[in-house]
Amino acid sequence: MVADPPTRTGRILPVAVAGVLLLVATVTFAVIDPLLAWDDANPFLGRGRLFLYFTSQSNLLAVSACVVFGVALLRGRYPGRTAEYLRGLAAVDMAITGIVANLLLAEPDAPWSFSDFVLHQAMPVLMVVWWIAAPPAEPLPVTAIALWLTHPVIWTAMTLTYAAESSDRWYPYFFLDPAQVGGWGGVAAFVAVIHLVIGVLGLGAVLASRAQWSDAVGKALGREERDPRVPDRRGTGGLTHA
């Protein structure tokens, strides 16, 4: 049976959500200010060092997820499974970004900064809330955790390699610098704990992807009701998958 095309009223929510996602992506990208990475006069962010911050990478992943979903919803399509893996990676990475920034790196006496608020507080909360409130159309397997851990592992190797090759032994965070944490044993301990927390967050994201309200959220965003004759795969019907 051919489904009726979505009504004007039924398109309001998906378009509104798309607008919010694209606005969030634009503001966050502007706050990151990638052009700073090529400012050689800036010893902390220039020479590409901006991109070695996990905060920058996780926020760029969040921006990518917002753009992918925003554009898909504007086109009347519901993003496919690959996009959900990207959104899950962004949610997990932003969660650990918020935790590390606010528990390990926060300076109580530091003045309020809009960029710091967006990158370390607002975006982590937004990505986690988005994942929980609008879980994937289909639940993700536990193996997704291993996939999501790939990025932090690569990031750790990349930053340590950069520090070893740089003339000033530059590290983006104190816990990666053996001189500040009692040697390489201290670095290994910090890295192990952070990756363990990421694994736990990933498990939480997988469990959240199995939330029973996924169908209701999908329908509100324009996904058609599932044919009862089709096995429940939570997401096979509705908006065309991109």
Tab-separated table of C-alpha atoms in Angstrom:
chain	number	residue	atom	x	y	z
A	1	MET	CA	0.000	0.000	0.000
A	2	VAL	CA	1.376	3.420	-0.939
A	3	ALA	CA	1.549	5.802	1.981
A	4	ASP	CA	-0.059	9.201	1.767
A	5	PRO	CA	2.411	12.051	1.333
A	6	PRO	CA	3.152	13.992	4.510
A	7	THR	CA	0.853	16.911	5.167
A	8	ARG	CA	2.063	20.470	5.615
A	9	THR	CA	1.402	20.193	9.347
A	10	GLY	CA	3.261	16.896	9.533
A	11	ARG	CA	6.334	18.521	7.996
A	12	ILE	CA	6.560	21.357	10.493
A	13	LEU	CA	8.341	19.416	13.260
A	14	PRO	CA	11.010	17.768	11.037
A	15	VAL	CA	11.780	21.113	9.397
A	16	ALA	CA	11.929	22.850	12.775
A	17	VAL	CA	14.268	20.185	14.168
A	18	ALA	CA	16.418	20.467	11.046
A	19	GLY	CA	16.617	24.224	11.491
A	20	VAL	CA	17.716	23.866	15.109
A	21	LEU	CA	20.354	21.253	14.223
A	22	LEU	CA	21.806	23.368	11.413
A	23	LEU	CA	21.833	26.464	13.628
A	24	VAL	CA	23.631	24.543	16.383
A	25	ALA	CA	26.135	23.220	13.838
A	26	THR	CA	26.810	26.719	12.491
A	27	VAL	CA	27.321	28.281	15.927
A	28	THR	CA	29.566	25.456	17.115
A	29	PHE	CA	31.695	25.496	13.970
A	30	ALA	CA	32.113	29.254	14.304
A	31	VAL	CA	33.114	28.881	17.952
A	32	ILE	CA	35.731	26.240	17.104
A	33	ASP	CA	37.140	28.684	14.501
A	34	PRO	CA	39.258	26.207	12.491
A	35	LEU	CA	41.169	29.096	10.904
A	36	LEU	CA	43.041	29.454	14.206
A	37	ALA	CA	44.762	26.169	13.456
A	38	TRP	CA	46.737	27.822	10.672
A	39	ASP	CA	47.764	30.899	12.662
A	40	ASP	CA	51.482	30.290	13.121
A	41	ALA	CA	51.707	33.284	15.427
A	42	ASN	CA	49.555	31.448	17.984
A	43	PRO	CA	51.836	28.958	19.798
A	44	PHE	CA	48.948	27.089	21.420
A	45	LEU	CA	46.469	26.722	18.567
A	46	GLY	CA	48.520	27.364	15.438
A	47	ARG	CA	50.459	24.885	13.303
A	48	GLY	CA	47.433	22.604	13.274
A	49	ARG	CA	47.465	22.118	17.028
A	50	LEU	CA	43.837	23.187	17.393
A	51	PHE	CA	42.844	19.889	15.793
A	52	LEU	CA	44.864	17.898	18.332
A	53	TYR	CA	42.479	18.889	21.096
A	54	PHE	CA	39.914	16.170	21.718
A	55	THR	CA	37.433	18.977	22.346
A	56	SER	CA	37.902	20.226	18.787
A	57	GLN	CA	37.603	16.775	17.238
A	58	SER	CA	34.551	15.752	19.264
A	59	ASN	CA	32.770	19.026	18.519
A	60	LEU	CA	33.537	18.697	14.804
A	61	LEU	CA	32.008	15.210	14.915
A	62	ALA	CA	28.945	16.718	16.614
A	63	VAL	CA	28.764	19.409	13.933
A	64	SER	CA	28.947	16.701	11.238
A	65	ALA	CA	26.119	14.724	12.872
A	66	CYS	CA	23.930	17.833	13.158
A	67	VAL	CA	24.511	18.703	9.495
A	68	VAL	CA	23.851	15.153	8.258
A	69	PHE	CA	20.591	14.883	10.186
A	70	GLY	CA	19.533	18.464	9.503
A	71	VAL	CA	19.986	18.181	5.746
A	72	ALA	CA	18.287	14.760	5.658
A	73	LEU	CA	15.240	16.024	7.555
A	74	LEU	CA	14.979	19.072	5.290
A	75	ARG	CA	14.926	16.714	2.316
A	76	GLY	CA	12.147	14.665	3.888
A	77	ARG	CA	14.411	11.707	4.556
A	78	TYR	CA	15.302	9.922	7.777
A	79	PRO	CA	19.068	9.346	8.140
A	80	GLY	CA	20.223	5.752	7.807
A	81	ARG	CA	22.181	3.472	10.100
A	82	THR	CA	25.603	4.880	9.228
A	83	ALA	CA	24.440	8.330	10.293
A	84	GLU	CA	23.239	6.876	13.605
A	85	TYR	CA	26.693	5.414	14.244
A	86	LEU	CA	28.144	8.870	13.581
A	87	ARG	CA	25.644	10.481	15.954
A	88	GLY	CA	26.425	7.858	18.595
A	89	LEU	CA	30.157	8.482	18.247
A	90	ALA	CA	29.571	12.219	18.595
A	91	ALA	CA	27.355	11.720	21.647
A	92	VAL	CA	29.878	9.471	23.414
A	93	ASP	CA	32.826	11.722	22.535
A	94	MET	CA	30.975	14.850	23.634
A	95	ALA	CA	30.008	13.168	26.898
A	96	ILE	CA	33.625	12.374	27.762
A	97	THR	CA	34.628	15.865	26.631
A	98	GLY	CA	32.197	17.379	29.108
A	99	ILE	CA	33.277	15.064	31.915
A	100	VAL	CA	37.026	15.615	31.456
A	101	ALA	CA	36.698	19.357	30.876
A	102	ASN	CA	34.554	19.958	33.935
A	103	LEU	CA	36.214	17.488	36.324
A	104	LEU	CA	39.894	17.536	35.324
A	105	LEU	CA	40.518	20.735	33.401
A	106	ALA	CA	38.106	23.304	34.843
A	107	GLU	CA	39.588	26.336	36.561
A	108	PRO	CA	37.161	27.598	39.238
A	109	ASP	CA	38.375	31.201	39.015
A	110	ALA	CA	38.416	31.376	35.208
A	111	PRO	CA	36.086	34.019	33.694
A	112	TRP	CA	32.988	32.813	31.845
A	113	SER	CA	33.580	32.256	28.156
A	114	PHE	CA	30.929	31.709	25.485
A	115	SER	CA	33.202	29.398	23.499
A	116	ASP	CA	34.045	27.359	26.583
A	117	PHE	CA	30.344	27.126	27.443
A	118	VAL	CA	29.394	25.924	23.962
A	119	LEU	CA	32.228	23.428	23.486
A	120	HIS	CA	32.501	21.991	27.001
A	121	GLN	CA	29.012	22.296	28.463
A	122	ALA	CA	26.205	23.081	26.031
A	123	MET	CA	27.190	20.689	23.229
A	124	PRO	CA	27.917	17.714	25.509
A	125	VAL	CA	24.506	18.112	27.147
A	126	LEU	CA	22.730	18.689	23.838
A	127	MET	CA	24.248	15.627	22.119
A	128	VAL	CA	23.499	13.321	25.054
A	129	VAL	CA	19.939	14.612	25.437
A	130	TRP	CA	19.373	14.295	21.685
A	131	TRP	CA	20.539	10.664	21.746
A	132	ILE	CA	18.344	9.762	24.715
A	133	ALA	CA	15.257	11.706	23.602
A	134	ALA	CA	15.459	10.554	19.972
A	135	PRO	CA	17.175	7.146	19.945
A	136	PRO	CA	18.047	5.428	16.653
A	137	ALA	CA	15.310	3.875	14.583
A	138	GLU	CA	16.917	0.482	15.197
A	139	PRO	CA	18.857	-0.524	18.333
A	140	LEU	CA	22.610	-0.648	17.893
A	141	PRO	CA	24.684	-3.753	18.729
A	142	VAL	CA	27.170	-3.882	21.592
A	143	THR	CA	29.947	-4.038	18.979
A	144	ALA	CA	29.282	-0.340	18.365
A	145	ILE	CA	31.278	0.344	21.542
A	146	ALA	CA	34.453	-1.021	19.952
A	147	LEU	CA	33.846	1.124	16.877
A	148	TRP	CA	33.344	4.242	18.993
A	149	LEU	CA	36.523	3.517	20.969
A	150	THR	CA	38.550	3.577	17.768
A	151	HIS	CA	38.548	7.369	17.592
A	152	PRO	CA	39.868	8.000	21.143
A	153	VAL	CA	42.570	5.370	20.630
A	154	ILE	CA	43.687	6.962	17.349
A	155	TRP	CA	43.549	10.422	18.933
A	156	THR	CA	45.760	9.301	21.831
A	157	ALA	CA	48.333	7.779	19.498
A	158	MET	CA	48.273	10.850	17.268
A	159	THR	CA	48.805	13.345	20.094
A	160	LEU	CA	51.612	11.343	21.701
A	161	THR	CA	53.325	10.980	18.330
A	162	TYR	CA	53.009	14.698	17.687
A	163	ALA	CA	54.512	15.505	21.097
A	164	ALA	CA	57.435	13.162	20.497
A	165	GLU	CA	58.156	14.749	17.114
A	166	SER	CA	57.587	18.401	18.094
A	167	SER	CA	60.565	20.511	19.142
A	168	ASP	CA	58.834	21.790	22.290
A	169	ARG	CA	57.249	18.463	23.326
A	170	TRP	CA	53.765	20.007	23.188
A	171	TYR	CA	50.822	18.117	24.701
A	172	PRO	CA	47.189	19.305	24.430
A	173	TYR	CA	46.367	18.154	27.981
A	174	PHE	CA	48.398	17.788	31.156
A	175	PHE	CA	47.487	14.118	31.667
A	176	LEU	CA	49.310	13.188	28.461
A	177	ASP	CA	52.541	14.834	29.589
A	178	PRO	CA	54.706	12.406	31.618
A	179	ALA	CA	56.498	15.343	33.229
A	180	GLN	CA	53.229	16.440	34.867
A	181	VAL	CA	51.788	13.092	35.960
A	182	GLY	CA	54.774	11.233	37.359
A	183	GLY	CA	56.062	9.560	34.214
A	184	TRP	CA	54.602	7.311	31.553
A	185	GLY	CA	52.922	5.179	34.194
A	186	GLY	CA	50.811	8.170	35.146
A	187	VAL	CA	49.968	8.827	31.496
A	188	ALA	CA	48.977	5.186	31.029
A	189	ALA	CA	46.754	5.310	34.119
A	190	PHE	CA	44.944	8.457	32.986
A	191	VAL	CA	44.496	7.146	29.447
A	192	ALA	CA	43.243	3.762	30.672
A	193	VAL	CA	40.675	5.321	33.012
A	194	ILE	CA	39.422	7.736	30.350
A	195	HIS	CA	39.044	4.951	27.783
A	196	LEU	CA	37.276	2.802	30.367
A	197	VAL	CA	34.822	5.627	31.013
A	198	ILE	CA	34.313	6.002	27.255
A	199	GLY	CA	33.501	2.278	27.077
A	200	VAL	CA	30.948	2.654	29.872
A	201	LEU	CA	29.423	5.670	28.124
A	202	GLY	CA	29.297	3.657	24.913
A	203	LEU	CA	27.439	0.866	26.687
A	204	GLY	CA	25.002	3.434	28.021
A	205	ALA	CA	24.488	4.765	24.499
A	206	VAL	CA	23.807	1.251	23.178
A	207	LEU	CA	21.270	0.613	25.931
A	208	ALA	CA	19.629	3.990	25.277
A	209	SER	CA	19.313	3.064	21.583
A	210	ARG	CA	16.858	0.349	22.664
A	211	ALA	CA	14.439	2.788	24.265
A	212	GLN	CA	10.823	1.910	23.583
A	213	TRP	CA	9.824	5.464	22.673
A	214	SER	CA	11.930	5.417	19.496
A	215	ASP	CA	8.917	4.639	17.291
A	216	ALA	CA	6.911	7.530	18.745
A	217	VAL	CA	9.763	9.974	18.199
A	218	GLY	CA	10.319	8.722	14.665
A	219	LYS	CA	6.640	9.140	13.850
A	220	ALA	CA	6.694	12.699	15.200
A	221	LEU	CA	9.610	13.453	12.887
A	222	GLY	CA	7.670	12.150	9.917
A	223	ARG	CA	8.510	8.465	9.817
A	224	GLU	CA	5.487	6.453	8.759
A	225	GLU	CA	3.941	3.826	10.979
A	226	ARG	CA	5.372	0.359	10.590
A	227	ASP	CA	3.340	-2.234	8.751
A	228	PRO	CA	2.265	-4.708	11.463
A	229	ARG	CA	2.930	-7.568	9.053
A	230	VAL	CA	6.621	-6.662	8.978
A	231	PRO	CA	8.867	-7.849	11.858
A	232	ASP	CA	9.609	-5.064	14.314
A	233	ARG	CA	13.036	-3.719	13.371
A	234	ARG	CA	12.190	-0.277	14.765
A	235	GLY	CA	12.886	1.999	11.875
A	236	THR	CA	12.240	0.193	8.591
A	237	GLY	CA	9.249	2.353	7.716
A	238	GLY	CA	8.575	6.032	7.365
A	239	LEU	CA	10.816	8.628	5.851
A	240	THR	CA	13.090	7.294	3.186
A	241	HIS	CA	16.436	6.354	4.682
A	242	ALA	CA	19.285	8.425	3.368
